[in-house]
Coordinates of N, CA and C in Angstrom, one line a residue:
F1 N 7.5 3.7 0.2 CA 6.2 3.8 -0.5 C 6.3 5.1 -1.4
D2 N 5.8 4.9 -2.6 CA 5.8 6.1 -3.5 C 4.5 6.0 -4.3
V3 N 3.8 7.1 -4.5 CA 2.6 7.1 -5.3 C 2.6 8.3 -6.3
K4 N 2.2 8.1 -7.5 CA 2.2 9.2 -8.5 C 0.9 9.1 -9.3
H5 N 0.4 10.3 -9.6 CA -0.8 10.4 -10.5 C -0.5 9.9 -11.9
D6 N -1.3 9.1 -12.4 CA -1.2 8.6 -13.8 C -1.9 9.5 -14.7
T7 N -1.1 10.4 -15.4 CA -1.7 11.4 -16.2 C -2.4 10.9 -17.5
E8 N -2.0 9.7 -17.9 CA -2.5 9.1 -19.2 C -3.8 8.4 -18.9
Q9 N -4.0 7.8 -17.7 CA -5.2 7.1 -17.4 C -5.7 7.6 -16.0
A10 N -6.9 7.5 -15.7 CA -7.4 7.9 -14.4 C -6.8 6.9 -13.4
G11 N -6.3 7.4 -12.3 CA -5.7 6.6 -11.3 C -4.4 7.0 -10.9
Y12 N -3.7 6.1 -10.1 CA -2.4 6.3 -9.5 C -1.6 5.1 -9.6
W13 N -0.3 5.3 -9.8 CA 0.7 4.2 -9.8 C 1.3 4.2 -8.4
Y14 N 1.6 3.0 -7.8 CA 2.3 3.0 -6.6 C 3.4 2.0 -6.7
Q15 N 4.4 2.2 -5.8 CA 5.6 1.3 -5.7 C 5.9 1.2 -4.2
L16 N 6.0 0.0 -3.7 CA 6.3 -0.3 -2.3 C 7.5 -1.2 -2.3
V17 N 8.5 -0.9 -1.5 CA 9.6 -1.7 -1.3 C 9.6 -2.2 0.1
L18 N 9.6 -3.5 0.3 CA 9.6 -4.2 1.6 C 11.0 -4.7 1.8
T19 N 11.5 -4.5 3.0 CA 12.8 -5.1 3.4 C 12.7 -5.6 4.8
H20 N 13.7 -6.4 5.2 CA 13.8 -6.8 6.6 C 15.3 -6.8 6.9
D21 N 15.6 -6.6 8.2 CA 17.0 -6.5 8.6 C 17.4 -7.7 9.4
L22 N 16.8 -8.8 9.2 CA 17.2 -10.0 9.9 C 18.5 -10.5 9.3
K23 N 19.4 -11.1 10.1 CA 20.7 -11.4 9.7 C 20.8 -12.8 9.1
N24 N 19.7 -13.4 8.8 CA 19.7 -14.7 8.2 C 19.0 -14.7 6.8
D25 N 19.0 -15.8 6.2 CA 18.4 -15.9 4.8 C 17.0 -16.5 4.9
K26 N 16.4 -16.3 6.0 CA 15.0 -16.9 6.2 C 14.0 -16.1 5.3
V27 N 13.1 -16.9 4.7 CA 12.1 -16.3 3.9 C 11.0 -15.8 4.8
I28 N 10.5 -14.6 4.6 CA 9.4 -14.1 5.3 C 8.2 -13.9 4.3
S29 N 7.0 -14.1 4.9 CA 5.8 -13.9 4.0 C 4.7 -13.3 4.8
G30 N 3.7 -12.9 4.1 CA 2.5 -12.3 4.7 C 1.7 -11.5 3.8
M31 N 1.1 -10.5 4.3 CA 0.2 -9.6 3.5 C 0.4 -8.2 3.9
V32 N 0.3 -7.3 2.9 CA 0.3 -5.9 3.1 C -1.1 -5.4 2.8
T33 N -1.6 -4.6 3.7 CA -2.9 -3.9 3.5 C -2.6 -2.4 3.4
V34 N -3.4 -1.8 2.6 CA -3.2 -0.3 2.3 C -4.5 0.4 2.6
S35 N -4.5 1.5 3.3 CA -5.6 2.3 3.5 C -5.3 3.8 3.2
V36 N -6.2 4.4 2.5 CA -6.0 5.8 2.2 C -7.0 6.7 2.9
S37 N -6.5 7.6 3.7 CA -7.4 8.5 4.4 C -7.5 9.9 3.6
G38 N -8.7 10.4 3.7 CA -9.0 11.7 3.0 C -10.3 12.2 3.3
E39 N -10.8 12.9 2.3 CA -12.1 13.6 2.4 C -12.9 13.4 1.1
Q40 N -14.2 13.1 1.3 CA -15.1 13.0 0.1 C -16.4 13.7 0.5
H41 N -16.8 14.6 -0.4 CA -18.0 15.4 -0.2 C -18.1 16.0 1.2
G42 N -17.0 16.6 1.6 CA -16.9 17.3 2.9 C -16.9 16.4 4.1
R43 N -16.7 15.1 4.0 CA -16.7 14.2 5.1 C -15.4 13.4 5.1
S44 N -14.8 13.1 6.3 CA -13.7 12.2 6.4 C -14.1 10.8 5.9
R45 N -13.1 10.2 5.2 CA -13.4 8.8 4.7 C -12.1 8.1 4.6
E46 N -12.1 6.8 4.9 CA -10.9 5.9 4.8 C -11.2 4.8 3.8
L47 N -10.4 4.7 2.8 CA -10.5 3.7 1.7 C -9.7 2.5 2.1
H48 N -10.2 1.3 1.8 CA -9.5 0.0 2.0 C -9.4 -0.7 0.7
A49 N -8.8 -1.9 0.8 CA -8.5 -2.7 -0.4 C -9.7 -2.8 -1.4
H50 N -10.9 -3.1 -0.9 CA -12.1 -3.2 -1.7 C -12.5 -1.9 -2.4
D51 N -12.1 -0.8 -1.8 CA -12.3 0.5 -2.5 C -11.2 0.8 -3.5
L52 N -10.0 0.4 -3.3 CA -8.9 0.7 -4.2 C -8.8 -0.2 -5.3
W53 N -9.1 -1.5 -5.1 CA -9.0 -2.6 -6.1 C -10.4 -3.3 -6.1
P54 N -11.4 -2.8 -6.8 CA -12.7 -3.4 -6.8 C -12.6 -4.9 -7.1
G55 N -13.4 -5.6 -6.3 CA -13.4 -7.1 -6.5 C -12.4 -7.8 -5.6
S56 N -11.6 -7.0 -4.8 CA -10.7 -7.6 -3.9 C -10.9 -7.1 -2.5
D57 N -11.0 -8.0 -1.5 CA -11.0 -7.6 -0.1 C -9.7 -7.9 0.5
H58 N -8.7 -8.3 -0.3 CA -7.4 -8.7 0.3 C -6.4 -7.6 0.0
G59 N -5.3 -7.8 0.6 CA -4.2 -6.9 0.4 C -3.2 -7.5 -0.6
I60 N -2.0 -7.1 -0.5 CA -0.9 -7.6 -1.4 C -0.1 -8.6 -0.7
V61 N 0.0 -9.8 -1.3 CA 0.7 -10.9 -0.7 C 2.2 -10.7 -1.0
F62 N 3.1 -11.0 0.0 CA 4.5 -10.9 -0.2 C 5.2 -12.2 0.3
R63 N 6.4 -12.4 -0.2 CA 7.3 -13.5 0.2 C 8.7 -13.2 -0.4
F64 N 9.6 -13.0 0.5 CA 11.0 -12.7 0.1 C 12.0 -13.0 1.2
K65 N 13.3 -13.0 0.8 CA 14.4 -13.2 1.7 C 14.9 -11.9 2.2
H66 N 15.3 -11.0 1.2 CA 15.9 -9.8 1.6 C 15.1 -8.5 1.3
F67 N 14.4 -8.5 0.2 CA 13.5 -7.4 -0.2 C 12.6 -7.8 -1.3
Q68 N 11.5 -7.0 -1.4 CA 10.6 -7.3 -2.5 C 10.0 -5.9 -2.9
R69 N 10.0 -5.7 -4.2 CA 9.3 -4.5 -4.8 C 7.9 -4.9 -5.3
V70 N 6.9 -4.1 -4.9 CA 5.6 -4.3 -5.3 C 5.1 -3.1 -6.1
E71 N 4.6 -3.2 -7.3 CA 4.1 -2.1 -8.0 C 2.7 -2.4 -8.5
G72 N 1.9 -1.4 -8.7 CA 0.6 -1.5 -9.2 C -0.1 -0.2 -9.4
R73 N -1.4 -0.3 -9.6 CA -2.2 0.8 -9.9 C -3.5 0.7 -9.2
F74 N -4.1 1.9 -8.8 CA -5.4 1.9 -8.1 C -6.1 3.2 -8.5
V75 N -7.4 3.2 -8.3 CA -8.2 4.3 -8.7 C -8.9 4.8 -7.4
L76 N -9.0 6.1 -7.3 CA -9.7 6.7 -6.1 C -11.1 7.1 -6.6
P77 N -12.1 7.0 -5.8 CA -13.5 7.4 -6.2 C -13.6 8.9 -6.5
D78 N -14.5 9.2 -7.4 CA -14.8 10.6 -7.8 C -15.0 11.4 -6.5
G79 N -14.4 12.6 -6.5 CA -14.6 13.5 -5.4 C -13.8 13.2 -4.2
F80 N -13.0 12.2 -4.2 CA -12.1 11.9 -3.0 C -10.8 12.6 -3.1
S81 N -10.5 13.3 -2.0 CA -9.3 14.1 -1.9 C -8.4 13.4 -0.8
P82 N -7.3 12.7 -1.2 CA -6.4 11.9 -0.3 C -5.6 12.9 0.5
H83 N -5.3 12.4 1.8 CA -4.5 13.2 2.7 C -3.3 12.3 3.1
S84 N -3.5 11.0 3.3 CA -2.4 10.1 3.8 C -2.7 8.7 3.4
V85 N -1.7 7.9 3.4 CA -1.8 6.4 3.1 C -1.1 5.7 4.2
T86 N -1.7 4.6 4.7 CA -1.1 3.8 5.7 C -0.9 2.4 5.2
I87 N 0.3 1.9 5.4 CA 0.7 0.6 5.0 C 0.8 -0.3 6.3
H88 N 0.1 -1.4 6.3 CA 0.1 -2.4 7.4 C 0.7 -3.6 6.9
V89 N 1.7 -4.1 7.5 CA 2.4 -5.4 7.2 C 2.1 -6.4 8.2
I90 N 1.5 -7.5 7.8 CA 1.1 -8.6 8.7 C 1.8 -9.9 8.2
G91 N 2.6 -10.5 9.1 CA 3.3 -11.7 8.7 C 2.5 -13.0 9.0
T92 N 2.8 -14.0 8.2 CA 2.1 -15.3 8.4 C 3.0 -16.4 9.0
D93 N 4.2 -16.0 9.4 CA 5.1 -17.0 10.0 C 4.8 -17.2 11.4
E94 N 5.4 -18.2 12.1 CA 5.1 -18.4 13.5 C 5.5 -17.2 14.4
Q95 N 6.4 -16.4 13.9 CA 6.8 -15.2 14.6 C 6.1 -14.1 13.8
E96 N 5.0 -13.6 14.2 CA 4.2 -12.6 13.5 C 5.0 -11.3 13.3
L97 N 5.1 -10.9 12.1 CA 5.7 -9.5 11.8 C 4.5 -8.6 11.9
A98 N 4.7 -7.4 12.4 CA 3.7 -6.4 12.4 C 4.4 -5.0 12.3
A99 N 4.0 -4.4 11.2 CA 4.6 -3.0 11.0 C 3.5 -2.1 10.4
E100 N 3.5 -0.9 10.8 CA 2.6 0.1 10.2 C 3.3 1.4 10.0
R101 N 3.1 2.0 8.9 CA 3.7 3.3 8.6 C 2.7 4.1 7.8
T102 N 2.6 5.4 8.2 CA 1.7 6.3 7.5 C 2.6 7.3 6.7
F103 N 2.2 7.6 5.5 CA 2.9 8.6 4.6 C 1.9 9.7 4.3
S104 N 2.4 10.9 4.2 CA 1.5 12.0 3.7 C 1.4 11.8 2.2
W105 N 0.2 12.2 1.7 CA -0.1 12.1 0.3 C 0.7 13.2 -0.4
P106 N 1.5 12.8 -1.5 CA 2.3 13.9 -2.1 C 1.4 15.0 -2.8
Q107 N 1.8 16.2 -2.6 CA 1.1 17.3 -3.2 C 1.5 17.5 -4.7
P108 N 0.6 17.8 -5.5 CA 0.9 18.0 -7.0 C 1.9 19.1 -7.1
A109 N 2.8 18.9 -8.1 CA 3.9 19.8 -8.4 C 3.3 21.0 -9.1

């Protein structure tokens, strides 16, 4: 997962690469949800899909054999200071995939 501030427009660009290490060519599918933890107006707050992508309560749908790159953009609310982002991977196959990974928010250069 990588996130960068978009200096030309308000918001952030993200890139997420999903892979699996299964030894077969089976297609896997599911949904990725993203949550951003931080602080707003002096209080802890966690943002979810509907906060990052207004009009959507869903995550990012995936379907791939070996890997998939997902890219996009999101906007943080005014006054929100991000600390970390957590990626949740939920499979829809009969054998549920479940993965979760938290990344520290990159500090400005």
